[in-house]
Coordinates of C-alpha atoms in Angstrom, one line a residue:
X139 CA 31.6 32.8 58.4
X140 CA 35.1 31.3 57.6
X141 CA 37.6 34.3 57.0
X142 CA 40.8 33.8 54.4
X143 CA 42.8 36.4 55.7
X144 CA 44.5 33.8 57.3
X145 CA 46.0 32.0 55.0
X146 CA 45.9 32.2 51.2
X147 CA 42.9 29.9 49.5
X148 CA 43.7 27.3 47.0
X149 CA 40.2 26.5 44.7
X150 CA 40.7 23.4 42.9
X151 CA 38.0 23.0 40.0
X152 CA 35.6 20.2 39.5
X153 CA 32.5 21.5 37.5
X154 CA 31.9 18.7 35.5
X155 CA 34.9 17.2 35.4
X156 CA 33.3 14.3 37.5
X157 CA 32.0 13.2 33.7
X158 CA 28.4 12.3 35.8
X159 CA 29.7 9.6 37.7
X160 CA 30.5 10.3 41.5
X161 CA 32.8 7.0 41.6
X162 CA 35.5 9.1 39.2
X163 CA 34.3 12.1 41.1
X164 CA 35.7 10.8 44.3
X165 CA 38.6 9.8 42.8
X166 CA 39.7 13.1 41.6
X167 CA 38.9 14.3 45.2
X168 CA 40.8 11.8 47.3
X169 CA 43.8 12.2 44.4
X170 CA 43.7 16.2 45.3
X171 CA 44.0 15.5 49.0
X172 CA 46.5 13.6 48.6
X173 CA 48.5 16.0 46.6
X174 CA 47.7 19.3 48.6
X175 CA 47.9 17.4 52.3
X176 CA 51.8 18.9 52.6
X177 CA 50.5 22.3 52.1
X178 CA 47.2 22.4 54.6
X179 CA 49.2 24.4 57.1
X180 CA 50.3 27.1 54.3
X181 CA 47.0 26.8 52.3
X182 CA 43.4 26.4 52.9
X183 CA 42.3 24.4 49.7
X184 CA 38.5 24.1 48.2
X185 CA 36.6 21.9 45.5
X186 CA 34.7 24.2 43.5
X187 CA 31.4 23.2 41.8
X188 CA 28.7 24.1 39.6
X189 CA 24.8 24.4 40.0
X190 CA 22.2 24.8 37.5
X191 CA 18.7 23.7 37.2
X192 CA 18.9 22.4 34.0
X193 CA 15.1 22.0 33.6
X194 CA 15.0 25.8 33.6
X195 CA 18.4 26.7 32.5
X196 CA 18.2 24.7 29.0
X197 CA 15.6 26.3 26.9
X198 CA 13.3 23.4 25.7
X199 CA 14.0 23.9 21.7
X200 CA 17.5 22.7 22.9
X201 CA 17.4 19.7 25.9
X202 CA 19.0 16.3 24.1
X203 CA 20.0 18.1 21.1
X204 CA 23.7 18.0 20.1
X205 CA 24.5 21.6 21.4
X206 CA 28.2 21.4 23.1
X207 CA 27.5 22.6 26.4
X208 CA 23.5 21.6 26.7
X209 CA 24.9 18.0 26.1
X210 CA 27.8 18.2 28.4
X211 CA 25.3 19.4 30.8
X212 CA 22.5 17.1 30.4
X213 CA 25.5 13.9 30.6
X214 CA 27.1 15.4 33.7
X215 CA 23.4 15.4 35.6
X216 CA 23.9 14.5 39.2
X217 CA 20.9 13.6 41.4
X218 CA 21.0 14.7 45.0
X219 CA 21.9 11.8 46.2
X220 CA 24.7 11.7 44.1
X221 CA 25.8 15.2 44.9
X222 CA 24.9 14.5 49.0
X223 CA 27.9 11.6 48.2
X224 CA 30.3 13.6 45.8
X225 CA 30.0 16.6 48.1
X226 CA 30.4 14.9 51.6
X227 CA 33.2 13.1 50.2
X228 CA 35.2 16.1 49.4
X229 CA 34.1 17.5 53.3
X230 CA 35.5 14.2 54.6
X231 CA 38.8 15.3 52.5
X232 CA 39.0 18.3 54.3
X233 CA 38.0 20.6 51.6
X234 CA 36.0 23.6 51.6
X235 CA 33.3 24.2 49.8
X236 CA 32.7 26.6 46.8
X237 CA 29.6 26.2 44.5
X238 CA 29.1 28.7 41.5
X239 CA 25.2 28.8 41.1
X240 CA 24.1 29.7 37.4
X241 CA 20.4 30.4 38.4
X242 CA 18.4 31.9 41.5
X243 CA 17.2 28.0 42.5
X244 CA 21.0 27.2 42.6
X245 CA 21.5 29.4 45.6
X246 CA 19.3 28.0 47.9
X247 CA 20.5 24.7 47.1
X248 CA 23.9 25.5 47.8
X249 CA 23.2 26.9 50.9
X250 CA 21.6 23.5 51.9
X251 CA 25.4 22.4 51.9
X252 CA 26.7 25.2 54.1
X253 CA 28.6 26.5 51.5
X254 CA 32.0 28.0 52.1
X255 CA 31.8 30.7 49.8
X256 CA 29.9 31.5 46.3
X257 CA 31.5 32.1 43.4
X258 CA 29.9 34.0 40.8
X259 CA 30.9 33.6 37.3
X260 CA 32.0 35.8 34.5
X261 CA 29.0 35.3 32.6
X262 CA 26.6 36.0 35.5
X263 CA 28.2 39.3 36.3
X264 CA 25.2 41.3 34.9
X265 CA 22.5 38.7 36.4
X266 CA 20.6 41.2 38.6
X267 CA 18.7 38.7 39.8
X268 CA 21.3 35.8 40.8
X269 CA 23.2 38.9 42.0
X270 CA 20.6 39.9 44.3
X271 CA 19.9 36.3 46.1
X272 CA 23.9 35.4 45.9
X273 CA 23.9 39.0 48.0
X274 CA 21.1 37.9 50.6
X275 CA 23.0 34.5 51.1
X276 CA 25.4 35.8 54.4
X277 CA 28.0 34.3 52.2
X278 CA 31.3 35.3 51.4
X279 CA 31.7 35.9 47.3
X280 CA 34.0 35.5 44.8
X281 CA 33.3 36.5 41.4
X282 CA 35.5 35.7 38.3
X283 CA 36.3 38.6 36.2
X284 CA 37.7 36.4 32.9
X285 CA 35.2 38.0 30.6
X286 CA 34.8 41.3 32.6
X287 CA 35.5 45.2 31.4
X288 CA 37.1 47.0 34.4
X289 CA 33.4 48.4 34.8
X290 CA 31.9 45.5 36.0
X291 CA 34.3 44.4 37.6
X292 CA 33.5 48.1 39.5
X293 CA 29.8 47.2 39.2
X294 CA 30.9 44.2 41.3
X295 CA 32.6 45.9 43.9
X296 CA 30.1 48.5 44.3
X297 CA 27.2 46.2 44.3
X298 CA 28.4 43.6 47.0
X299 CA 30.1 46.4 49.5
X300 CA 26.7 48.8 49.1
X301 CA 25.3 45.1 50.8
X302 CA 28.1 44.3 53.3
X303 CA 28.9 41.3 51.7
X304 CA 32.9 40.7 51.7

């Protein structure tokens, strides 16, 4: 498992900002490495991504409504192909590799990328279940604490170190 006591680590966020189309998706990624490729020796840098299975994570009252983030979703849909290309691409780069999973499914197909690390975020802090798969993963974790009380953020702690999980 990669260790980042080394050196500090640099995530650089794509979530959907690859608009659904892995050609401006690589773009962004080769524009990163371009920009962080003085600082690789101070720095280790990773592209961070988002999972969700969208036929279970959108309710079905709500798929192709006009919903904000439901339709952001649904438009940002990447096939495995297209995430085998987007995701090899930023590997190629030199990038580590950081996936936030929003559902239990996620996890697993994270993992088929040999994720770097898993991020959990703020809004999955009290997901039990995620929780409980993110902690079987043999992964190192990063959760974000943006909409956290200082007790979950203890919750956090407590739960991942009760597991071993760094």
């Amino acid at each position: 498992m990669k260790s980042f006591d080394e050196k500090p680590l640099i995530v650089l966020e794509m979530a959907n900002n690859h608009m659904g189309d892995v050609s401006h998706g690589k773009a962004l990624i080769s524009a990163l490495a371009e920009v962080v490729r003085p600082h690789r020796a101070t720095f280790d840098f990773a592209v961070k991504y988002q999972f969700r299975q969208l036929d279970t994570f959108i309710h079905p009252d709500y798929r192709g409504g006009d919903l904000k983030f439901v339709k952001r979703f649904e438009e940002t849909f990447l096939t495995d192909a297209q995430w085998d290309d987007l995701i090899g691409h930023g590997r190629d780069q030199g990038f580590l590799l950081i996936i936030t999973p929003f559902d239990e499914p996620s996890v697993k197909r994270a993992l088929s990328y040999d994720v770097d690390v898993l991020k959990i975020a703020s809004c999955s802090l009290a997901d039990w279940p995620l929780l409980e798969v993110v902690a079987k993963a043999n992964k190192e974790i990063i959760f974000s604490t943006a909409g956290a009380n200082l007790g979950s953020i203890d919750n956090m702690v407590a739960f991942f170190s009760n597991r071993s999980v760094k």
